[in-house]
Coordinates of C-alpha atoms in Angstrom, one line a residue:
Chain P
M1 CA -0.1 -0.1 -0.1
Q2 CA 1.3 3.5 -0.9
P3 CA 1.9 5.2 2.4
Y4 CA 0.5 8.6 2.7
Y5 CA 0.3 11.4 5.5
L6 CA -2.7 13.2 6.7
L7 CA -3.1 17.0 6.1
P8 CA -5.3 19.0 8.3
F9 CA -9.0 18.3 7.7
K10 CA -12.4 18.2 9.6
F11 CA -15.4 16.1 9.1
D12 CA -19.1 15.6 9.9
R13 CA -21.9 13.4 8.8
I14 CA -24.7 14.3 6.4
D15 CA -27.4 11.7 5.9
N16 CA -25.4 8.5 5.2
K17 CA -22.4 10.3 4.1
E18 CA -19.2 12.0 5.5
I19 CA -18.3 15.4 4.4
I20 CA -14.6 16.3 4.8
V21 CA -13.5 20.0 4.6
N22 CA -9.9 21.0 4.2
E23 CA -8.3 23.9 6.0
F24 CA -9.2 26.3 3.4
G25 CA -12.7 25.3 2.8
D26 CA -12.6 22.8 -0.1
Y27 CA -15.0 19.9 0.6
I28 CA -15.8 16.4 -0.7
T29 CA -18.5 14.2 0.3
V30 CA -17.5 10.4 0.8
P31 CA -19.4 7.2 2.0
D32 CA -20.0 6.4 5.5
A33 CA -16.9 5.0 7.4
T34 CA -14.5 6.4 4.8
V35 CA -12.9 8.9 7.3
K36 CA -11.9 5.9 9.4
K37 CA -10.4 4.2 6.4
I38 CA -8.3 7.4 5.7
V39 CA -7.3 8.0 9.3
N40 CA -6.1 4.3 9.5
K41 CA -4.3 4.7 6.4
Q42 CA -6.2 2.1 4.5
V43 CA -7.0 4.0 1.3
S44 CA -5.2 2.2 -1.3
K45 CA -3.9 4.0 -4.5
L46 CA -4.5 1.1 -6.6
Q47 CA -7.8 -0.2 -5.3
D48 CA -9.4 3.0 -4.3
F49 CA -7.8 5.3 -7.1
D50 CA -10.8 7.5 -7.3
L51 CA -10.8 8.4 -3.7
Y52 CA -7.1 8.4 -3.4
A53 CA -6.9 10.9 -6.3
D54 CA -9.6 13.2 -4.9
L55 CA -7.9 13.1 -1.3
I56 CA -4.5 14.1 -3.0
A57 CA -6.0 16.7 -5.3
N58 CA -8.0 18.3 -2.6
H59 CA -5.2 18.4 0.0
F60 CA -6.5 16.0 2.4
I61 CA -3.7 13.7 2.2
S62 CA -0.1 13.9 0.9
E63 CA 2.6 11.3 -0.3
L64 CA 5.2 13.4 1.5
P65 CA 5.5 14.6 5.1
I66 CA 5.4 18.0 4.1
P67 CA 3.6 18.3 0.6
Q68 CA 5.2 20.0 -2.3
S69 CA 2.1 22.1 -2.6
I70 CA 2.4 23.6 1.0
D71 CA 3.4 27.0 -0.4
M72 CA 0.3 27.0 -2.6
M73 CA -1.8 26.0 0.3
A74 CA -0.6 28.7 2.3
I75 CA -1.5 31.0 -0.4
R76 CA -5.1 29.6 -0.4
Y77 CA -5.2 30.0 3.5
R78 CA -4.1 33.5 3.2
T79 CA -6.5 34.4 0.3
K80 CA -9.3 33.1 2.5
K81 CA -8.3 35.5 5.3
S82 CA -7.4 38.4 3.0
F83 CA -10.4 40.3 4.3
L84 CA -8.0 41.3 7.2
D85 CA -5.5 42.9 4.8
H86 CA -6.9 46.3 5.1
F87 CA -9.0 46.7 8.3
T88 CA -12.1 48.5 8.9
G89 CA -13.9 49.2 5.6
L90 CA -17.5 49.7 6.6
H91 CA -18.2 52.7 8.7
I92 CA -21.8 52.9 9.9
I93 CA -23.0 56.3 10.8
I94 CA -26.3 56.9 13.0
P95 CA -27.0 60.6 12.2
T96 CA -30.2 60.6 14.0
L97 CA -32.1 58.1 16.6
R98 CA -35.4 59.7 15.4
C99 CA -37.8 57.7 13.3
N100 CA -41.3 58.3 11.7
Q101 CA -42.2 54.8 11.5
N102 CA -42.9 52.2 14.2
C103 CA -42.0 49.0 12.8
H104 CA -43.0 46.3 15.3
Y105 CA -39.8 44.2 14.8
C106 CA -37.6 47.2 14.9
Q107 CA -34.1 45.9 16.4
V108 CA -32.9 49.4 17.0
S109 CA -33.9 51.8 19.6
H110 CA -35.5 54.9 18.0
V111 CA -37.4 58.0 19.3
A112 CA -40.3 60.0 17.9
K113 CA -39.4 62.2 14.9
D114 CA -40.2 65.5 16.7
I115 CA -38.1 64.8 19.7
T116 CA -34.8 67.0 20.0
G117 CA -31.4 66.0 21.2
Y118 CA -31.0 62.8 19.2
D119 CA -29.2 64.1 16.1
I120 CA -25.5 64.1 15.6
N121 CA -23.9 67.7 15.5
N122 CA -21.2 68.9 13.1
D123 CA -18.4 68.9 15.7
T124 CA -19.1 65.0 16.1
I125 CA -19.2 64.5 12.3
D126 CA -15.8 66.3 12.0
K127 CA -14.2 64.0 14.8
M128 CA -15.7 61.1 13.3
L129 CA -14.5 61.6 9.9
E130 CA -11.1 62.1 11.3
L131 CA -11.3 58.6 12.7
I132 CA -12.8 57.1 9.5
F133 CA -9.9 58.5 7.4
K134 CA -7.3 57.0 9.8
S135 CA -8.5 53.6 8.6
P136 CA -5.9 52.0 6.5
N137 CA -8.4 50.6 4.2
P138 CA -8.2 52.4 0.6
D139 CA -11.8 51.5 0.0
I140 CA -14.4 52.7 2.7
T141 CA -18.0 52.7 3.0
L142 CA -20.1 55.2 4.8
E143 CA -23.4 53.9 5.6
F144 CA -26.1 56.0 7.2
Q145 CA -28.5 54.0 9.3
G146 CA -31.0 55.3 12.1
G147 CA -33.7 55.7 13.1
E148 CA -34.9 57.2 9.8
P149 CA -31.7 59.0 8.5
L150 CA -33.6 61.1 6.0
L151 CA -34.9 62.9 9.1
A152 CA -31.3 64.3 9.5
F153 CA -30.6 64.7 5.9
D154 CA -28.8 68.1 6.5
K155 CA -26.2 65.9 8.5
I156 CA -25.9 63.4 5.8
K157 CA -25.1 66.1 3.5
Y158 CA -22.6 67.7 5.7
T159 CA -21.0 64.3 6.3
V160 CA -20.7 63.5 2.6
E161 CA -19.6 66.9 1.6
R162 CA -16.9 67.0 4.3
A163 CA -15.8 63.3 3.5
N164 CA -15.3 64.2 -0.1
E165 CA -13.3 67.4 0.7
L166 CA -10.9 65.4 3.1
N167 CA -10.5 62.6 0.6
L168 CA -8.8 65.1 -1.9
S169 CA -5.8 64.3 0.5
F170 CA -6.5 60.7 1.1
N171 CA -7.6 59.4 -2.4
K172 CA -9.7 56.7 -1.0
K173 CA -12.4 55.0 -2.9
I174 CA -15.7 56.0 -0.9
T175 CA -19.0 54.6 -1.3
F176 CA -22.0 56.2 0.4
V177 CA -25.1 54.4 1.5
I178 CA -28.4 55.5 2.8
C179 CA -30.5 52.8 4.6
T180 CA -33.9 54.5 4.5
N181 CA -37.5 53.6 4.6
L182 CA -37.9 56.0 1.7
T183 CA -41.3 57.5 3.0
L184 CA -39.4 61.0 3.5
L185 CA -37.7 61.1 -0.1
T186 CA -37.6 64.4 -1.8
D187 CA -36.3 65.6 -5.3
D188 CA -33.7 67.5 -3.4
I189 CA -32.5 64.5 -1.7
L190 CA -32.4 62.5 -4.9
T191 CA -30.7 65.2 -6.7
F192 CA -28.0 65.2 -4.1
C193 CA -27.6 61.5 -4.0
K194 CA -27.2 61.6 -7.6
A195 CA -24.5 64.1 -7.7
N196 CA -22.5 62.3 -4.9
Q197 CA -23.2 58.8 -6.1
V198 CA -25.0 57.7 -3.0
L199 CA -26.5 54.4 -3.0
I200 CA -29.9 53.6 -1.5
S201 CA -30.9 50.5 0.6
T202 CA -34.5 50.3 1.7
S203 CA -36.8 47.8 3.3
L204 CA -39.4 45.9 1.6
D205 CA -40.9 43.1 3.7
G206 CA -43.3 41.5 1.0
P207 CA -46.8 42.2 -0.4
E208 CA -48.6 45.3 0.9
Q209 CA -50.5 43.7 3.7
L210 CA -47.5 42.0 5.1
H211 CA -45.2 45.1 4.6
N212 CA -47.7 47.6 6.4
F213 CA -48.2 45.1 9.2
N214 CA -44.5 44.8 9.9
R215 CA -43.6 48.5 9.1
Y216 CA -46.4 50.7 10.2
N217 CA -46.4 54.4 9.3
P218 CA -49.0 56.6 11.1
L219 CA -49.2 59.0 8.3
V220 CA -48.9 57.1 4.9
N221 CA -49.2 53.7 3.3
S222 CA -45.7 52.5 4.0
Y223 CA -45.8 49.9 1.3
K224 CA -47.1 52.5 -1.3
K225 CA -44.7 55.1 -0.6
T226 CA -41.8 52.7 -0.4
I227 CA -42.8 51.3 -3.9
E228 CA -43.4 54.7 -5.4
N229 CA -39.9 55.9 -4.1
I230 CA -38.1 52.9 -5.2
M231 CA -39.3 53.7 -8.7
K232 CA -38.3 57.3 -8.4
C233 CA -34.8 56.3 -7.2
R234 CA -34.4 53.8 -9.9
E235 CA -35.2 56.5 -12.5
V236 CA -32.9 59.2 -11.1
L237 CA -30.0 57.2 -9.8
G238 CA -30.2 53.9 -11.7
S239 CA -31.6 50.4 -11.1
D240 CA -28.2 49.2 -9.8
K241 CA -28.0 51.9 -7.3
V242 CA -31.1 50.8 -5.3
S243 CA -31.5 47.9 -3.2
A244 CA -33.9 46.2 -0.7
L245 CA -33.7 43.9 2.2
M246 CA -36.6 42.0 4.0
T247 CA -36.9 41.1 7.6
T248 CA -38.4 37.8 8.6
S249 CA -41.1 38.4 11.2
N250 CA -43.5 35.9 12.7
L251 CA -45.9 36.7 10.0
S252 CA -43.5 36.5 7.3
L253 CA -42.9 32.8 7.9
K254 CA -46.4 32.2 6.5
Y255 CA -45.6 33.8 3.1
P256 CA -42.2 32.5 1.6
T257 CA -43.4 32.6 -2.2
E258 CA -45.4 35.7 -1.8
I259 CA -42.6 37.6 -0.5
I260 CA -40.4 36.5 -3.4
D261 CA -43.1 37.1 -6.1
E262 CA -43.1 40.7 -4.6
Y263 CA -39.5 41.1 -5.2
I264 CA -39.7 40.0 -8.6
L265 CA -42.8 42.1 -9.2
Q266 CA -40.9 45.2 -8.2
G267 CA -37.8 44.5 -10.4
F268 CA -35.5 42.9 -7.9
N269 CA -33.5 39.9 -8.9
E270 CA -32.2 39.3 -5.5
I271 CA -33.5 38.8 -1.8
F272 CA -31.6 38.4 1.4
L273 CA -33.7 36.0 3.8
R274 CA -32.6 37.4 7.0
I275 CA -33.5 35.9 10.4
I276 CA -34.6 38.6 12.9
N277 CA -32.1 39.6 15.5
P278 CA -33.7 39.6 19.2
F279 CA -33.1 43.2 20.0
G280 CA -35.2 46.2 20.7
H281 CA -38.8 46.1 19.6
A282 CA -38.5 42.8 18.1
L283 CA -38.0 41.6 21.6
K284 CA -40.8 43.5 23.1
N285 CA -43.2 42.8 20.5
H286 CA -42.4 39.1 20.1
A287 CA -41.6 39.7 16.6
S288 CA -38.7 37.4 17.0
D289 CA -40.7 34.8 18.7
Y290 CA -40.0 32.1 16.3
S291 CA -37.3 29.3 16.5
V292 CA -34.4 28.6 14.2
Y293 CA -36.2 25.5 13.0
D294 CA -39.2 27.7 11.9
F295 CA -36.9 29.9 10.2
F296 CA -35.1 27.2 8.6
E297 CA -38.4 25.8 7.1
F298 CA -39.2 29.1 5.7
Y299 CA -35.6 29.3 4.3
K300 CA -36.0 25.8 2.5
K301 CA -39.4 26.7 1.1
S302 CA -38.2 30.0 -0.1
L303 CA -35.1 28.7 -1.6
N304 CA -36.9 25.7 -3.2
Y305 CA -39.3 28.3 -4.9
I306 CA -36.2 30.6 -5.9
L307 CA -34.6 27.3 -7.4
E308 CA -37.8 26.4 -9.4
L309 CA -37.9 29.9 -10.7
N310 CA -34.1 29.7 -11.9
R311 CA -35.1 26.5 -13.5
N312 CA -37.8 28.1 -15.4
G313 CA -35.3 30.9 -16.7
V314 CA -35.9 33.5 -14.1
F315 CA -32.5 34.5 -12.8
F316 CA -33.0 35.2 -9.0
V317 CA -30.7 34.9 -6.2
E318 CA -31.0 34.5 -2.5
S319 CA -28.1 36.5 -1.2
F320 CA -27.1 34.7 2.3
T321 CA -27.0 31.3 0.0
K322 CA -24.7 33.1 -2.4
L323 CA -22.5 34.3 0.5
I324 CA -22.1 30.9 1.8
L325 CA -21.6 29.2 -1.7
A326 CA -18.9 31.6 -2.3
K327 CA -17.2 30.5 0.6
M328 CA -17.8 26.7 -0.3
L329 CA -17.2 26.9 -3.7
S330 CA -14.7 29.8 -4.4
P331 CA -11.2 30.4 -3.1
F332 CA -12.0 34.0 -2.0
P333 CA -13.2 35.6 1.2
I334 CA -16.6 37.4 1.6
G335 CA -17.4 40.7 2.9
F336 CA -20.2 39.6 5.1
V337 CA -19.3 40.5 8.7
D338 CA -21.5 37.9 10.4
L339 CA -19.5 35.0 8.9
Q340 CA -16.1 35.9 9.4
S341 CA -13.4 34.5 11.5
P342 CA -11.7 36.7 13.0
A343 CA -15.1 38.2 13.4
G344 CA -16.1 41.2 11.3
V345 CA -16.6 43.4 14.2
I346 CA -13.9 46.1 14.3
N347 CA -11.8 44.2 11.7
N348 CA -14.3 45.2 9.0
V349 CA -17.3 47.2 10.5
I350 CA -17.7 49.9 13.0
V351 CA -20.5 52.1 14.2
Y352 CA -20.5 55.8 15.0
N353 CA -23.6 56.8 17.0
Y354 CA -25.3 60.3 16.9
D355 CA -23.8 61.1 20.3
G356 CA -20.1 60.2 19.3
N357 CA -20.2 56.6 21.0
V358 CA -18.4 54.1 19.0
Y359 CA -19.4 50.4 18.9
P360 CA -18.0 47.3 17.1
S361 CA -21.3 46.4 15.5
D362 CA -24.8 47.6 15.2
E363 CA -25.8 44.8 17.5
A364 CA -23.4 46.2 20.2
R365 CA -25.1 49.6 19.6
M366 CA -28.6 48.1 20.1
I367 CA -27.4 46.4 23.3
A368 CA -26.3 49.9 24.5
E369 CA -29.6 51.4 23.7
M370 CA -31.2 48.8 25.8
G371 CA -29.1 49.9 28.8
D372 CA -25.9 48.0 28.6
D373 CA -22.8 49.9 27.4
Y374 CA -20.4 47.1 27.7
F375 CA -19.3 47.2 24.0
Q376 CA -18.8 50.9 23.9
L377 CA -15.3 51.4 22.4
G378 CA -15.0 55.0 23.1
N379 CA -16.3 58.3 22.0
V380 CA -14.9 60.2 19.0
N381 CA -15.0 63.6 21.0
Q382 CA -12.8 62.0 23.8
N383 CA -10.8 59.0 22.3
N384 CA -8.3 58.7 19.7
Y385 CA -8.0 56.0 17.0
Y386 CA -5.9 53.8 19.0
D387 CA -7.8 53.9 22.2
I388 CA -10.9 53.0 20.2
F389 CA -9.6 50.5 17.7
Y390 CA -6.9 48.9 19.8
G391 CA -7.9 49.7 23.3
K392 CA -8.8 47.4 26.2
K393 CA -12.3 46.8 25.0
A394 CA -11.3 45.8 21.6
K395 CA -8.6 43.4 22.9
L396 CA -11.3 41.8 25.2
I397 CA -13.3 41.3 22.1
S398 CA -10.4 40.0 20.0
E399 CA -9.9 37.2 22.7
N400 CA -13.3 35.9 21.5
W401 CA -13.6 36.5 18.0
S402 CA -12.0 33.6 16.3
N403 CA -13.9 30.3 15.8
E404 CA -10.6 28.5 15.4
C405 CA -10.2 29.0 19.2
L406 CA -13.8 28.4 20.6
A407 CA -15.0 25.2 22.1
G408 CA -17.3 23.4 19.6
C409 CA -16.2 25.5 16.7
S410 CA -12.5 24.3 16.8
E411 CA -13.4 20.9 15.7
C412 CA -16.3 21.8 13.4
A413 CA -16.2 20.7 9.9
F414 CA -18.0 23.9 8.8
Q415 CA -15.6 26.2 10.7
S416 CA -14.2 27.9 7.4
Y417 CA -17.8 28.7 6.2
C418 CA -19.0 30.1 9.4
G419 CA -17.9 33.0 11.8
A420 CA -17.5 33.9 15.4
D421 CA -20.2 36.4 16.9
P422 CA -18.9 37.6 20.4
I423 CA -21.5 40.3 20.6
R424 CA -24.5 37.9 20.0
N425 CA -22.9 35.4 22.4
Y426 CA -22.9 38.0 25.2
S427 CA -26.5 39.2 24.3
I428 CA -28.0 36.0 24.2
Q429 CA -26.0 33.7 26.3
G430 CA -24.4 36.0 28.9
D431 CA -20.6 36.1 27.8
M432 CA -18.7 36.7 24.7
Y433 CA -17.3 33.1 24.5
G434 CA -20.7 31.6 23.9
F435 CA -21.9 28.1 24.3
R436 CA -22.4 26.3 21.1
P437 CA -24.9 23.5 22.0
T438 CA -27.6 26.2 22.6
S439 CA -26.5 28.8 20.1
D440 CA -29.1 29.5 17.6
F441 CA -26.3 31.1 15.3
C442 CA -24.6 27.8 15.3
R443 CA -27.7 25.8 14.7
K444 CA -29.0 27.9 11.8
N445 CA -25.7 27.9 10.2
K446 CA -25.1 24.2 10.4
L447 CA -28.7 23.5 9.3
I448 CA -28.2 25.6 6.2
F449 CA -24.7 24.5 5.4
K450 CA -25.8 21.0 5.4
H451 CA -28.8 21.7 3.3
L452 CA -26.8 23.5 0.7
I453 CA -24.4 20.6 0.4
Q454 CA -27.1 18.1 0.1
L455 CA -28.8 20.2 -2.7
I456 CA -25.4 20.3 -4.6
E457 CA -24.8 16.7 -4.1
S458 CA -28.4 15.8 -5.2
D459 CA -28.9 17.6 -8.4
R460 CA -26.3 18.8 -11.0
E461 CA -28.6 21.4 -12.3
I462 CA -28.8 22.9 -8.7
E463 CA -25.0 23.0 -8.8
E464 CA -25.0 24.9 -12.0
I465 CA -27.4 27.4 -10.8
F466 CA -25.4 27.9 -7.8
N467 CA -22.3 28.5 -9.7
S468 CA -24.1 30.9 -11.9
W469 CA -25.0 33.0 -8.7
I470 CA -21.5 33.2 -7.5
S471 CA -19.9 33.9 -10.9
Q472 CA -22.4 36.9 -11.3
Chain X
M1 CA -16.3 2.1 26.3
R2 CA -19.5 0.5 28.0
I3 CA -22.8 2.3 28.2
T4 CA -25.4 1.1 30.6
N5 CA -28.9 2.4 31.5
G6 CA -30.1 2.9 35.0
N7 CA -33.7 4.3 34.5
D8 CA -32.8 7.9 35.3
K9 CA -29.4 7.8 34.2
I10 CA -26.7 6.6 31.7
V11 CA -23.6 5.4 32.9
I12 CA -20.4 5.3 30.6
L13 CA -17.4 3.7 31.5
F14 CA -14.4 4.9 29.6
P15 CA -10.9 2.9 29.6
L16 CA -8.3 6.0 29.5
N17 CA -5.9 4.1 27.6
L18 CA -8.6 4.2 24.6
Y19 CA -10.3 7.6 25.1
S20 CA -8.2 10.5 26.4
E21 CA -10.0 13.2 28.8
E22 CA -9.7 15.5 25.8
V23 CA -11.7 13.4 23.5
I24 CA -14.3 12.6 26.3
F25 CA -14.8 16.3 27.4
K26 CA -14.9 17.7 23.8
C27 CA -17.5 15.3 22.8
L28 CA -19.6 15.5 26.1
Y29 CA -19.5 19.4 25.6
W30 CA -22.3 18.8 22.7
Y31 CA -24.5 17.0 25.4
F32 CA -24.4 19.7 28.1
D33 CA -27.6 21.3 26.7
N34 CA -29.7 18.2 27.5
F35 CA -27.8 16.3 30.1
T36 CA -26.2 17.0 33.5
F37 CA -22.9 15.1 34.3
K38 CA -21.2 13.5 37.3
V39 CA -17.6 12.6 36.6
N40 CA -15.9 9.8 38.7
Y41 CA -12.2 8.7 38.3
L42 CA -12.7 5.1 39.3
N43 CA -9.0 4.4 39.2
D44 CA -6.1 5.4 36.9
A45 CA -7.4 3.5 33.9
N46 CA -11.0 4.1 34.1
L47 CA -13.4 7.1 34.1
E48 CA -17.2 6.9 34.7
I49 CA -19.4 9.7 33.5
I50 CA -23.2 9.6 34.6
L51 CA -25.6 11.5 32.5
Q52 CA -29.1 12.5 33.6
N53 CA -31.6 14.4 31.6
R54 CA -31.7 18.0 32.6
D55 CA -35.1 18.3 33.2
G56 CA -35.1 15.3 35.6
S57 CA -37.1 13.0 33.5
N58 CA -36.3 9.0 33.1
I59 CA -34.3 8.0 30.2
V60 CA -36.9 5.4 28.6
S61 CA -35.5 2.3 26.9
T62 CA -36.4 3.4 23.3
N63 CA -34.6 6.8 23.9
F64 CA -31.8 5.0 25.7
E65 CA -31.0 3.0 22.6
N66 CA -31.0 6.0 20.3
I67 CA -28.8 7.9 22.7
K68 CA -26.5 5.0 23.2
N69 CA -26.1 4.7 19.4
K70 CA -25.3 8.5 19.1
I71 CA -23.0 8.6 22.0
E72 CA -21.0 5.7 20.5
Q73 CA -20.8 7.3 17.1
D74 CA -19.9 10.7 18.5
F75 CA -17.2 9.4 20.8
F76 CA -15.7 7.6 17.9
D77 CA -15.9 10.6 15.7
F78 CA -14.0 12.8 18.3
K79 CA -11.6 10.0 18.6
L80 CA -10.8 10.4 14.9
R81 CA -10.7 14.0 15.1
Q82 CA -8.1 13.7 17.8
I83 CA -5.8 11.5 15.8
I84 CA -6.2 13.8 12.7
S85 CA -5.3 16.9 14.9
T86 CA -2.4 15.1 16.6
E87 CA -0.9 14.0 13.5
T88 CA -1.4 17.2 11.5
G89 CA -0.8 19.7 14.2
N90 CA 2.7 20.6 12.9
I91 CA 1.9 20.8 9.3
R92 CA -1.1 23.1 10.2
D93 CA 1.1 25.4 12.3
L94 CA 3.5 25.4 9.4
L95 CA 0.8 26.2 7.0
I96 CA -0.5 29.1 8.9
A97 CA 2.9 30.4 9.6
K98 CA 3.7 30.5 5.9
A99 CA 0.3 31.9 5.2
F100 CA 1.0 35.0 7.4
N101 CA 4.6 35.5 7.0
P102 CA 5.2 38.8 5.8
I103 CA 5.8 39.2 2.1
T104 CA 9.1 40.8 1.5
K105 CA 10.1 42.1 -2.1
K106 CA 13.2 40.4 -3.4

């Protein structure tokens, strides 16, 4: 028997097969009991040629103690972690906590639109921009969230204009995004967005009844206004400058196909099926009172329907699936902060609140708005860049942000597809380290990873559809 | 490994020459949500773990067979994982060291 040496890999079981995953995310599925055979050095180059060849080609075993391809493997590993190369790229800015809607699942804290004292001031904006431009990343995104950011459009305008001025010295690529319910859109705002290439991200939860139930506005028909203004934005800014996100509430679970049909009707070719985060109003109003398994059933039905559409010639993508597939089937990293290790918090995203307080993520800000300031990294008016990004709090978070070092994750076959979320662990389980056996984040992700692998293995056409999504 | 059912508990006897503590506790970690544990070092060679349902209910015979099969499979898998980890630890360290070695221009 040709002797061989094991290379690092992890494994799990799906149905009656085993899935083995190498250190940089390549996987193959093998029959039951194959891992035992591999580990016991019983795979024969002659008698198990196909399996042997697969294992060598995919870097699960080597014929030398140190494989000749070790440098190439190192490059593959480095490529997977290359999202760390440039540090914080996404800077979320909260220009106001005021909002004109009362979405029953609202995960952020917000105040009524006429209340004063909850808008960012220009001095804070200046200090915040000073910090943003200290980021070594040559490609930054300034994303305005809220509340409803258009209620403080003058602050957005000031920020964009100041950022463009400062960028004459820094020469970074800057992307501006406004996350808005669009009910307050005006022609002046559109003109400004066009001139400054500002992208629009809005919320569309589904058909009118569902959208209005989830996103109640006391003054207008929230759905009609949103649709009307999506069309306006497309006309002025271009279709590729407007995107929509949905949030899965309890009610949404009943309407998977209707939600997708609504997205198609409104001219979108992509949807992001997002599980609700248990913060803010979502917690109070029980909008997040469904289990991970309920969400998974909703996800499966939705994905099934989307695949059927693709089979029938309608190109439509599920974004979360596409992100995971990119991790599974391509050598490149993704920019989705929830599925990164080390975690995307601070490394890729940072949040500046209206009062100058800085948080590692939007969830951390939501926790602060619920009365727990544990994750506050500092304040732009009092602390410098190093205090905030490399300070004591950042270091504490960093001790829990690599899934390679967490119990339950360190041996997981899906480690390279998943991420670490110390903020969520703290919020739901009481500490940043977390406890994987009861983690909904872990459960949800594992269910979806396994489901996607089962789909790919079961149907060549599905694999082709998935490949078309990630090569888009 | 020997697994026996005692109405309200499952008793597992581990020979420590076959299952290291690392394997045992890494595997049992995944059962902590549903079970409580008592750990008894019987002697240098054997470790006894007693599992009881966290909600205090008895482990009925049909459940016991399912749990027993799953425990056996899981412990076997974690033993395989330990072998892989032990054998590939150095190459993994080398891989990561090479991956994050600063790139210098020649």
